[in-house]
XYZ file of N, CA and C in Angstrom:
795
model
N -10.612 -16.851 -4.733
C -11.351 -16.623 -3.434
C -12.731 -17.252 -3.372
N -13.261 -17.531 -1.943
C -14.658 -18.024 -2.054
C -15.653 -16.714 -1.951
N -16.579 -17.297 -1.834
C -17.770 -16.072 -1.940
C -17.783 -15.152 -0.909
N -17.387 -15.677 0.596
C -17.523 -14.748 1.727
C -16.437 -14.130 1.631
N -15.147 -14.569 1.051
C -14.314 -13.729 0.996
C -14.388 -12.551 -0.371
N -14.904 -12.938 -1.330
C -15.362 -12.055 -2.130
C -16.275 -10.534 -1.459
N -17.053 -10.967 -1.129
C -18.170 -9.860 -0.702
C -17.209 -9.103 0.480
N -16.103 -9.730 1.406
C -15.575 -9.316 2.125
C -14.293 -8.064 1.615
N -13.770 -8.304 0.836
C -12.706 -7.902 -0.063
C -13.583 -6.760 -0.674
N -15.306 -6.690 -1.093
C -15.575 -5.357 -1.562
C -16.258 -4.568 -0.708
N -16.500 -4.823 0.209
C -16.625 -4.001 1.610
C -15.752 -3.494 2.421
N -14.378 -4.304 1.950
C -13.102 -3.131 2.744
C -12.965 -2.399 1.471
N -13.294 -2.679 0.154
C -12.497 -1.911 -0.712
C -13.534 -0.594 -0.722
N -14.785 -0.593 -0.067
C -15.827 0.022 -0.335
C -15.739 1.282 1.243
N -15.466 0.636 2.065
C -14.806 1.355 3.169
C -13.401 2.143 3.312
N -12.814 1.534 2.295
C -11.742 2.572 2.479
C -12.081 3.946 1.508
N -12.843 3.939 0.446
C -13.328 4.199 -0.509
C -14.011 5.423 0.234
N -14.740 5.236 0.808
C -15.647 6.411 1.626
C -14.516 7.223 2.677
N -13.688 6.330 3.397
C -12.555 7.314 3.902
C -11.879 8.217 3.212
N -11.578 7.866 2.076
C -10.497 8.014 1.108
C -11.090 9.520 0.806
N -12.861 9.496 0.381
C -13.121 10.635 0.040
C -13.529 11.678 0.973
N -13.883 10.950 2.075
C -13.616 11.862 3.226
C -12.220 12.620 3.425
N -11.119 12.370 3.367
C -9.841 12.498 3.578
C -10.141 13.787 2.555
N -10.811 14.327 1.141
C -10.463 15.211 0.278
C -10.882 16.179 1.106
N -12.004 16.156 2.314
C -12.308 17.803 2.298
C -11.534 17.799 4.090
N -11.535 19.213 4.093
C -11.048 19.510 5.424
C -11.313 19.211 6.839
N -12.826 19.681 7.039
C -13.653 19.313 7.713
C -14.058 17.967 8.161
N -14.228 17.087 6.838
C -15.052 15.781 7.548
C -14.306 14.966 8.844
N -15.203 14.243 9.289
C -14.691 13.292 10.012
C -14.562 12.165 9.770
N -13.682 10.986 10.390
C -13.545 9.582 9.771
C -13.672 8.629 11.551
N -14.625 8.176 11.841
C -14.416 7.554 12.929
C -14.928 5.674 12.826
N -13.765 5.449 13.785
C -14.005 3.984 13.455
C -14.014 3.358 15.391
N -15.212 2.694 15.334
C -15.376 2.027 16.502
C -16.252 0.674 16.454
N -15.799 -0.493 17.353
C -16.066 -1.836 17.352
C -16.628 -2.544 15.948
N -15.419 -2.175 14.938
C -15.785 -2.803 13.355
C -16.780 -1.502 12.935
N -17.350 -0.949 13.291
C -18.028 0.100 12.416
C -16.803 1.312 11.857
N -17.142 1.387 10.296
C -16.697 2.874 9.907
C -17.807 4.015 9.687
N -17.702 4.851 10.393
C -18.541 6.174 9.823
C -17.754 7.533 9.702
N -18.387 8.285 8.401
C -18.146 9.444 8.010
C -18.912 10.634 8.308
N -18.342 11.291 8.856
C -19.150 12.735 9.229
C -18.590 13.540 7.938
N -19.024 13.923 7.270
C -18.439 14.524 5.768
C -19.225 16.230 5.575
N -19.550 16.585 6.774
C -20.003 17.707 7.232
C -20.741 18.180 5.650
N -21.531 17.843 5.292
C -22.630 17.881 4.611
C -23.505 16.964 4.691
N -24.941 17.985 4.062
C -26.056 17.066 4.189
C -26.267 16.245 3.395
N -25.854 15.132 3.193
C -26.109 13.931 1.927
C -25.156 13.028 2.180
N -26.374 11.815 1.808
C -26.551 10.697 2.127
C -25.124 9.863 1.136
N -24.759 10.556 0.015
C -23.436 10.006 -0.992
C -22.357 10.261 0.075
N -22.189 11.117 0.970
C -20.877 11.179 1.621
C -20.660 10.749 3.197
N -22.033 10.691 3.792
C -22.071 10.139 5.010
C -22.729 8.867 4.747
N -21.853 7.926 5.554
C -22.096 6.128 5.023
C -21.411 5.802 6.655
N -22.183 4.600 6.507
C -21.761 3.452 7.885
C -21.441 2.385 6.946
N -20.413 1.540 7.185
C -20.320 0.153 7.081
C -19.615 -0.194 7.935
N -19.342 -1.934 7.913
C -19.452 -2.871 9.005
C -18.830 -4.275 8.825
N -17.117 -4.245 9.501
C -16.699 -5.999 9.188
C -17.279 -6.533 9.915
N -17.657 -7.770 9.317
C -18.472 -8.392 10.124
C -17.080 -9.611 10.577
N -16.438 -9.244 9.837
C -15.499 -10.731 9.908
C -14.370 -10.796 11.119
N -14.360 -9.192 11.478
C -13.464 -8.653 12.826
C -14.141 -8.583 13.984
N -15.791 -8.396 14.294
C -16.071 -7.702 15.059
C -17.456 -8.595 15.222
N -17.878 -8.988 16.573
C -19.119 -8.784 16.963
C -19.819 -7.976 16.587
N -21.254 -7.758 16.061
C -22.027 -6.895 16.150
C -22.439 -5.944 17.909
N -22.071 -5.210 17.491
C -22.679 -4.135 18.858
C -23.332 -3.408 18.652
N -24.479 -3.599 19.063
C -25.684 -3.151 18.925
C -26.166 -1.659 19.257
N -25.663 -1.428 20.761
C -25.499 -0.118 21.154
C -24.870 1.414 20.449
N -23.501 0.541 19.865
C -22.547 1.287 19.425
C -23.243 1.592 18.378
N -23.991 1.036 17.440
C -24.680 1.129 16.014
C -25.735 2.403 16.617
N -26.500 2.392 17.528
C -27.382 2.935 17.695
C -26.821 4.341 18.291
N -26.189 4.458 19.182
C -24.865 5.888 19.213
C -24.690 6.135 17.976
N -24.536 5.853 16.849
C -23.721 6.124 15.768
C -25.477 7.071 14.795
N -26.468 6.437 15.012
C -27.368 7.117 14.231
C -27.690 7.936 14.826
N -27.835 7.659 16.301
C -28.437 8.970 17.278
C -27.529 10.271 16.334
N -26.452 9.981 16.359
C -25.355 11.243 16.455
C -25.525 11.800 14.819
N -26.079 11.060 13.700
C -26.167 11.716 12.165
C -27.687 12.025 12.545
N -28.673 12.150 13.277
C -29.984 12.336 13.200
C -29.598 13.654 14.556
N -29.303 13.801 15.185
C -28.857 14.836 16.184
C -28.697 15.991 15.227
N -27.518 15.724 14.073
C -27.109 16.544 12.928
C -28.310 16.928 11.628
N -29.062 15.734 12.165
C -30.223 15.713 10.858
C -29.367 15.842 9.442
N -27.808 14.765 9.548
C -28.072 14.122 8.340
C -28.085 13.136 7.721
N -28.382 13.244 6.425
C -29.161 11.690 5.916
C -27.859 11.081 5.710
N -28.384 9.429 5.699
C -27.171 8.419 5.730
C -27.230 7.450 4.832
N -26.505 6.906 4.335
C -26.823 5.246 3.997
C -25.547 4.312 4.587
N -26.697 3.026 4.604
C -25.982 1.841 5.463
C -26.540 0.765 4.528
N -24.835 0.150 4.484
C -25.778 -1.488 3.512
C -25.358 -2.522 4.189
N -25.914 -3.510 3.756
C -25.601 -4.603 4.388
C -25.765 -6.315 3.396
N -25.428 -7.262 3.585
C -25.557 -8.193 2.539
C -27.231 -8.462 2.872
N -27.827 -9.160 1.678
C -29.175 -9.600 2.091
C -29.020 -10.817 3.334
N -28.519 -11.676 3.309
C -28.643 -12.579 4.218
C -28.554 -12.215 5.810
N -27.779 -11.026 6.103
C -27.376 -10.407 7.346
C -28.874 -9.931 7.781
N -29.379 -11.284 8.517
C -30.809 -11.191 9.007
C -30.626 -10.228 10.183
N -29.486 -10.490 11.258
C -29.491 -9.781 12.439
C -29.057 -8.197 12.632
N -28.258 -8.098 11.114
C -27.838 -6.536 10.716
C -29.227 -5.958 10.388
N -30.395 -6.334 9.689
C -30.978 -5.946 9.177
C -31.962 -5.736 10.149
N -32.145 -6.446 11.114
C -33.214 -6.270 12.506
C -32.727 -5.087 13.078
N -31.513 -4.751 13.050
C -30.862 -3.938 14.020
C -30.921 -2.626 13.167
N -31.041 -2.512 12.127
C -30.976 -1.293 11.064
C -32.722 -0.711 11.313
N -33.765 -1.844 11.651
C -35.099 -1.907 11.767
C -35.075 -0.801 12.985
N -34.688 -1.443 14.307
C -34.888 -0.979 15.633
C -34.151 0.231 15.876
N -33.069 0.837 15.046
C -32.923 2.196 14.891
C -33.486 2.808 14.184
N -34.849 2.406 13.427
C -35.911 3.174 12.500
C -35.337 3.567 11.193
N -34.376 2.843 10.633
C -33.417 2.668 9.198
C -34.816 2.387 8.830
N -35.004 2.929 7.200
C -35.973 2.405 6.090
C -35.051 1.907 5.093
N -35.972 0.715 4.965
C -35.260 -0.045 3.008
C -35.613 1.396 2.647
N -34.413 1.330 1.542
C -34.317 2.359 0.270
C -35.207 2.345 -0.633
N -35.455 1.039 -0.803
C -36.299 0.565 -1.958
C -35.415 -0.145 -2.781
N -34.113 0.363 -3.224
C -34.035 -0.220 -4.446
C -32.319 -1.241 -3.505
N -32.257 -2.125 -4.257
C -30.805 -3.307 -3.752
C -30.337 -3.157 -4.789
N -29.024 -3.513 -4.633
C -28.068 -3.724 -5.448
C -27.285 -4.743 -5.759
N -26.378 -4.915 -6.766
C -26.309 -6.338 -6.741
C -24.664 -6.626 -6.817
N -24.151 -7.083 -5.782
C -22.901 -7.122 -5.280
C -22.100 -7.902 -6.793
N -20.880 -7.458 -7.618
C -20.341 -8.499 -8.486
C -19.080 -8.251 -8.358
N -18.126 -9.064 -8.769
C -16.494 -9.132 -8.959
C -16.244 -9.654 -10.332
N -15.111 -8.965 -10.706
C -14.762 -9.876 -12.191
C -13.033 -9.903 -11.972
N -12.374 -11.102 -12.257
C -11.116 -11.816 -12.091
C -10.882 -10.981 -13.752
N -9.861 -10.120 -13.146
C -8.789 -9.674 -14.138
C -7.963 -9.875 -14.889
N -7.330 -11.170 -14.420
C -6.322 -11.957 -14.734
C -6.634 -12.292 -16.084
N -7.883 -13.056 -16.511
C -8.177 -13.552 -18.179
C -8.962 -12.355 -18.886
N -9.212 -11.328 -18.478
C -9.725 -10.399 -18.766
C -9.274 -9.665 -20.226
N -10.027 -9.842 -21.502
C -9.793 -9.152 -22.534
C -11.090 -8.592 -23.034
N -10.537 -6.917 -23.682
C -11.647 -5.869 -23.943
C -12.574 -6.516 -24.784
N -13.515 -6.402 -24.320
C -14.653 -6.831 -25.529
C -15.096 -5.800 -26.478
N -15.020 -4.645 -26.574
C -15.092 -3.494 -27.337
C -14.315 -2.816 -28.200
N -13.896 -3.066 -28.913
C -12.990 -2.684 -29.917
C -13.068 -0.743 -29.995
N -11.835 -0.230 -29.454
C -11.396 1.608 -29.509
C -11.924 2.096 -30.609
N -12.577 1.373 -31.850
C -12.633 1.872 -32.999
C -13.860 3.357 -33.059
N -14.320 3.715 -32.413
C -15.009 4.960 -32.550
C -14.008 5.928 -32.042
N -13.395 7.151 -32.889
C -12.925 7.911 -32.440
C -13.710 9.098 -31.714
N -15.197 9.180 -32.350
C -15.829 10.220 -30.965
C -15.630 10.156 -29.717
N -15.324 9.337 -29.572
C -15.551 8.747 -27.990
C -14.632 8.390 -27.721
N -13.555 9.463 -26.689
C -12.028 9.284 -25.674
C -12.580 9.228 -24.439
N -11.513 8.650 -23.777
C -11.376 8.936 -22.000
C -10.223 9.611 -21.675
N -10.562 10.698 -20.753
C -9.398 11.149 -19.816
C -9.748 11.126 -18.798
N -8.455 10.572 -17.467
C -8.059 11.110 -16.258
C -8.215 12.443 -15.931
N -9.405 12.841 -15.096
C -9.597 13.953 -14.366
C -8.354 14.460 -13.685
N -7.742 15.719 -13.889
C -6.275 16.400 -13.065
C -6.849 17.443 -13.020
N -7.676 18.549 -13.825
C -7.374 19.562 -13.684
C -8.868 20.378 -12.344
N -8.745 21.315 -12.255
C -10.270 21.799 -11.394
C -11.285 21.886 -12.307
N -11.367 22.250 -13.405
C -12.021 21.946 -14.433
C -12.953 20.675 -14.406
N -12.051 19.834 -14.832
C -12.420 18.321 -15.068
C -13.335 18.003 -14.140
N -12.716 18.461 -12.442
C -13.365 17.625 -11.062
C -14.915 18.398 -11.619
N -15.047 19.696 -11.621
C -16.146 20.201 -11.504
C -17.319 19.707 -12.233
N -16.440 19.445 -13.814
C -17.304 18.769 -15.083
C -18.021 17.390 -14.314
N -16.886 16.628 -13.332
C -17.688 15.306 -13.370
C -18.671 15.011 -12.258
N -18.407 16.194 -11.276
C -19.286 16.392 -10.384
C -21.041 16.813 -10.712
N -20.598 17.363 -11.513
C -21.943 18.163 -12.582
C -22.930 16.948 -13.317
N -21.799 15.731 -13.937
C -22.194 14.553 -14.360
C -22.955 13.712 -13.220
N -22.281 13.302 -12.406
C -23.028 12.744 -10.989
C -23.646 13.074 -10.743
N -23.991 14.613 -10.348
C -25.116 15.249 -9.345
C -26.738 15.229 -10.426
N -26.462 14.991 -11.858
C -27.317 15.121 -12.959
C -28.507 13.997 -12.467
N -27.891 12.766 -11.880
C -28.821 12.050 -11.207
C -29.712 12.074 -10.525
N -29.369 12.990 -9.392
C -30.330 13.232 -8.799
C -30.589 14.638 -8.976
N -31.143 14.952 -10.036
C -31.742 16.146 -10.746
C -33.040 16.576 -9.760
N -32.701 18.073 -9.483
C -33.734 18.713 -8.560
C -34.201 18.673 -7.050
N -32.878 17.636 -6.782
C -32.998 17.323 -5.364
C -31.986 17.587 -4.134
N -31.293 17.614 -3.266
C -30.652 18.481 -2.289
C -29.242 17.559 -2.295
N -29.474 16.353 -3.009
C -28.390 16.091 -3.435
C -27.343 16.071 -4.487
N -28.222 16.605 -5.351
C -27.735 17.099 -6.737
C -26.729 18.740 -6.149
N -27.409 19.307 -5.237
C -26.426 20.480 -4.778
C -25.713 20.075 -4.024
N -25.497 19.105 -3.121
C -24.685 18.537 -2.427
C -23.545 18.322 -2.854
N -23.232 17.392 -4.188
C -22.712 16.578 -4.895
C -21.913 17.764 -5.461
N -22.256 18.854 -5.966
C -21.546 19.777 -6.248
C -20.860 20.651 -5.526
N -21.309 20.666 -4.424
C -20.877 21.378 -3.361
C -19.259 20.820 -2.998
N -19.307 19.317 -2.918
C -18.469 18.619 -2.779
C -17.108 18.494 -4.028
N -17.728 18.660 -4.934
C -16.590 18.798 -5.884
C -15.860 20.041 -5.763
N -17.077 21.190 -5.669
C -16.199 22.233 -5.639
C -15.419 22.519 -4.371
N -15.195 21.754 -3.276
C -14.605 21.482 -2.442
C -13.235 20.722 -2.983
N -13.821 19.588 -3.495
C -12.664 18.912 -3.902
C -11.424 19.318 -4.594
N -11.705 20.497 -5.416
C -10.861 21.112 -6.358
C -9.851 22.073 -5.366
N -10.192 22.405 -4.021
C -9.467 22.858 -3.103
C -8.218 21.867 -2.601
N -8.276 20.460 -2.968
C -7.461 19.772 -1.749
C -6.677 19.304 -2.229
N -5.364 19.369 -1.402
C -3.964 18.864 -1.623
C -3.925 17.323 -2.169
N -4.808 16.751 -2.005
C -5.282 14.989 -2.293
C -6.001 15.000 -3.566
N -6.059 15.761 -4.639
C -6.542 16.381 -6.003
C -5.654 15.153 -6.752
N -4.310 15.151 -7.144
C -3.451 14.144 -7.860
C -3.190 12.951 -6.847
N -4.410 12.026 -7.273
C -4.021 10.957 -6.478
C -4.312 9.731 -7.589
N -3.537 8.707 -7.511
C -3.658 7.781 -8.606
C -4.500 6.840 -8.141
N -4.539 6.462 -6.117
C -5.479 5.692 -5.505
C -6.737 5.762 -5.905
N -7.389 7.081 -6.392
C -8.772 6.896 -6.707
C -8.744 8.153 -7.968
N -9.062 7.226 -9.075
C -9.027 7.882 -10.347
C -10.250 7.867 -10.528
N -10.511 9.334 -11.088
C -12.025 9.877 -11.572
C -11.841 9.970 -13.217
N -12.750 9.020 -14.022
C -12.362 9.150 -15.692
C -13.951 10.366 -15.903
N -13.553 10.819 -17.236
C -14.159 11.531 -18.113
C -14.353 11.100 -19.524
N -15.734 10.449 -19.945
C -15.766 10.026 -21.304
C -16.198 11.076 -21.549
N -15.580 11.139 -23.196
C -16.210 12.400 -24.299
C -16.784 11.861 -25.356
N -17.696 12.552 -26.136
C -18.068 11.872 -27.246
C -18.188 13.513 -28.276
N -17.500 13.411 -29.237
C -17.256 14.386 -30.038
C -16.675 15.752 -29.006
N -15.919 15.408 -28.273
C -15.368 16.261 -27.332
C -15.911 16.955 -26.640
N -17.319 16.316 -26.098
C -18.329 16.958 -25.291
C -18.508 15.614 -23.758
N -17.836 16.395 -22.534
C -17.960 15.431 -21.547
C -19.463 14.416 -21.341
N -19.827 13.669 -21.204
C -21.229 13.078 -21.180
C -21.193 11.852 -20.484
N -20.217 11.213 -19.811
C -20.624 9.984 -18.960
C -18.611 10.165 -18.155
N -18.959 9.154 -16.935
C -18.027 9.385 -16.016
C -17.891 7.841 -15.297
N -16.469 7.814 -14.412
C -16.764 6.527 -13.894
C -15.447 6.830 -12.957
N -15.548 6.020 -11.724
C -13.681 6.090 -10.944
C -14.033 4.962 -10.085
N -12.291 4.878 -9.754
C -11.684 3.515 -9.649
C -10.979 3.817 -8.297
N -11.152 3.031 -7.607
C -10.520 2.827 -6.382
C -9.926 1.766 -5.959
N -8.544 2.184 -5.667
C -7.313 0.815 -5.493
C -7.107 0.692 -4.215
N -7.471 -1.160 -3.934
C -6.754 -1.579 -2.749
C -6.417 -2.341 -2.691
N -5.136 -3.024 -2.067
C -4.680 -4.275 -2.284
C -5.056 -5.135 -3.252
N -4.550 -4.452 -4.644
C -5.057 -5.537 -5.517
C -6.440 -5.772 -5.966
N -7.120 -4.730 -5.517
C -8.309 -4.854 -5.353
C -9.270 -3.057 -6.552
N -9.843 -3.320 -7.351
C -9.887 -2.028 -8.138
C -11.510 -1.837 -8.021
N -12.314 -0.969 -7.016
C -13.622 -0.796 -7.312
C -14.186 0.129 -7.975
N -15.020 -0.171 -8.877
C -15.886 0.672 -9.521
C -16.677 1.392 -8.812
N -16.763 2.601 -9.246
C -17.920 3.613 -8.560
C -18.638 4.916 -9.623
N -19.361 5.307 -9.236
C -19.998 6.673 -10.047
C -20.175 6.592 -11.502
N -20.099 5.531 -11.901
C -20.877 5.259 -13.612
C -22.026 5.763 -14.020
N -21.929 6.800 -14.449
C -23.170 7.805 -15.079
C -22.646 7.805 -16.384
N -23.868 8.292 -17.078
C -24.314 8.772 -18.505
C -25.582 9.890 -18.594
N -24.905 10.913 -19.261
C -25.870 11.735 -19.094
C -26.941 11.526 -19.903
N -28.541 11.933 -19.465
C -29.814 11.018 -19.486
C -29.682 10.933 -21.335
N -29.316 12.524 -21.974
C -29.237 12.775 -23.378
C -28.602 11.747 -24.158
N -27.951 11.100 -23.887
C -26.670 10.291 -24.674
C -26.634 9.231 -24.029
N -27.848 8.461 -23.052
C -28.160 7.192 -23.182
C -28.475 6.146 -24.356
N -28.296 4.987 -24.523
C -28.853 4.234 -25.583
C -27.967 3.980 -26.779
N -26.488 4.480 -26.565
C -25.450 4.708 -27.467
C -24.451 3.323 -27.129
N -24.404 2.915 -26.454
C -23.381 1.958 -25.639
C -22.231 2.427 -25.725
N -22.649 3.698 -24.776
C -21.334 4.364 -24.106
C -21.206 3.770 -22.626
N -22.395 3.443 -22.268
C -21.569 2.979 -20.186
C -21.150 1.695 -20.759
N -21.420 0.421 -21.909
C -20.566 -0.441 -21.670
C -19.005 -0.322 -22.651
N -18.936 0.865 -23.119
C -17.450 1.012 -23.406
C -16.636 2.142 -22.089
N -17.466 2.642 -21.405
C -16.952 3.356 -20.491
C -16.764 2.063 -19.166
N -17.199 1.164 -19.254
C -16.788 -0.048 -17.814
C -15.894 -1.027 -18.462
N -15.599 -1.005 -19.913
C -14.504 -1.380 -20.516
C -13.404 -1.397 -20.174
N -13.264 0.206 -20.237
C -12.040 0.900 -20.193
C -11.824 0.914 -18.923
N -12.629 1.531 -18.032
C -12.365 1.221 -16.215
C -11.626 -0.104 -15.859
N -12.101 -1.270 -16.806
C -11.307 -2.432 -16.401
C -10.214 -2.683 -17.017
N -10.000 -2.162 -18.245
C -8.885 -2.064 -18.560
C -7.523 -1.270 -18.232
N -7.983 0.078 -17.490
C -7.694 0.641 -16.677
C -6.922 0.019 -15.291
N -7.997 -0.730 -14.748
C -7.477 -1.395 -13.533
C -6.360 -2.319 -13.869
N -6.683 -3.449 -14.948
C -5.944 -4.288 -15.065
C -4.414 -3.599 -15.430
N -4.092 -2.510 -16.321
C -3.208 -1.776 -16.517
C -2.447 -1.257 -14.955
N -3.248 -1.142 -13.748
C -2.155 -1.066 -12.694
C -2.653 -1.935 -11.924
N -2.291 -3.097 -12.373
C -2.074 -4.516 -12.242
C -3.229 -4.613 -10.899
N -4.029 -4.383 -10.943
C -5.279 -5.106 -9.893
C -5.687 -6.255 -10.461
N -5.872 -7.179 -9.479
C -6.274 -8.903 -9.603
C -7.654 -9.008 -9.878
N -8.806 -8.338 -9.335
C -9.671 -8.112 -8.787
C -10.621 -6.806 -9.336
N -11.714 -6.625 -10.036
C -12.566 -5.634 -9.896
C -14.233 -5.549 -9.041
N -14.361 -4.862 -8.223
C -15.738 -4.889 -7.945
C -16.884 -3.877 -8.300
N -17.945 -4.286 -8.231
C -18.683 -3.035 -8.337
C -20.161 -3.203 -7.662
N -21.120 -2.403 -7.627
C -21.954 -2.631 -7.011
C -23.181 -2.381 -8.222
N -23.876 -3.138 -8.904
C -24.631 -2.641 -9.945
C -26.556 -2.701 -9.684
N -27.275 -1.775 -10.437
C -28.454 -2.040 -10.202
C -28.996 -3.129 -11.030
N -29.973 -3.489 -10.071
C -30.355 -4.916 -11.241
C -30.806 -4.599 -12.279
N -30.885 -3.946 -13.404
C -30.930 -4.061 -14.536
C -30.219 -3.423 -15.172
N -29.016 -3.374 -15.226
C -27.534 -3.315 -15.237
C -26.614 -4.968 -15.318
N -27.324 -5.785 -14.350
C -26.340 -6.765 -13.760
C -26.268 -7.664 -15.455
N -26.887 -7.747 -16.226
C -26.823 -8.692 -17.411
C -25.765 -8.048 -18.305
N -25.531 -6.492 -18.283
C -24.670 -5.714 -18.937
C -23.064 -6.104 -18.456
N -22.989 -6.157 -17.168
C -21.800 -6.188 -16.359
C -21.431 -7.769 -16.551
N -22.197 -9.074 -16.409
C -22.180 -10.433 -16.987
C -21.332 -10.141 -17.834
N -21.777 -9.394 -19.039
C -21.222 -9.857 -20.470
C -19.229 -9.049 -20.665
N -19.226 -8.281 -19.516
C -18.085 -8.021 -19.526
C -16.873 -8.615 -18.366
N -17.567 -9.844 -17.814
C -16.960 -10.782 -17.130
C -17.277 -10.815 -15.972
N -17.810 -9.726 -15.490
C -18.437 -9.753 -13.736
C -19.447 -10.965 -13.805
N -18.735 -11.476 -12.045
C -20.108 -12.424 -11.484
C -20.336 -12.015 -10.470
N -21.868 -12.069 -10.243
C -22.262 -11.996 -9.392
C -22.295 -12.660 -7.921
N -21.838 -11.611 -6.909
C -21.820 -12.342 -5.488
C -22.615 -12.355 -4.327
N -23.899 -11.811 -4.943
C -24.829 -11.212 -3.336
C -25.895 -10.036 -3.630
N -26.420 -9.762 -3.186
C -28.011 -8.722 -3.054
C -27.348 -7.788 -2.020
N -26.810 -6.935 -2.172
C -27.128 -5.667 -1.244
C -28.056 -4.572 -0.731
N -28.261 -4.848 0.614
C -29.454 -4.198 0.966
C -29.246 -2.323 1.183
N -29.787 -1.445 1.233
C -29.452 -0.406 1.430
C -30.692 0.348 2.288
N -29.925 0.731 3.680
C -31.095 1.401 4.397
C -30.461 2.513 4.458
N -31.832 4.067 4.982
C -31.539 5.375 4.985
C -32.389 5.910 6.359
N -32.064 6.543 7.017
C -32.689 7.127 8.045
C -33.431 9.115 7.519
N -34.173 8.657 6.262
C -34.989 9.415 5.820
C -36.220 8.937 5.144
């Protein structure tokens, strides 16, 4: 794949992931219009209300986008929207609709799994991984993810989402796997994998603050890559913080671009 194709498969996976996450909620709505996909999760959370745009299939419809943003603003729902740094026309549109630069850029990365070999031998018996399958495990997953937003409304909304998720018939879903890492039988790390058309997107990678600095993030990512390869994915994508870029490079990822994030708050 060339870089343009790599970027598109990442956005395709991200779009499919946010739609699948909405499918877990009975009240959530998924809208698709003029190349835009936007989610109303019926939760005031920018982790679940999101807008994506497939620039390869449609021309940019400015009025449609403005209508979408007006919709969220009327409900007083926070949202986030993503685009590539080079998409200056889209960034201009974001600013026209009074969206704000989130202040944190992310690095789009991709790994070819055909030649992937685990780089971290699994010799530490104190650390193991499990796919979340029980109500208790999904609540634990949500608790670790929400800890990244401690003291904010996002912390509360993420926990509400995972409580609702435990009531969903879609809980047992091999396409969207939620992984928990245990250290000395205590849940301390999470990550999720979402599969689309031989692409595995990695999301929600988080380590409890008290357990950082022990190499658990590298072990977790290595395990997610192994799992993706075992499920016959050809490529793996993720959106990394700039601080973590070199860590993922050591695991075989390549940088394909910088992602800008804009919000309405």
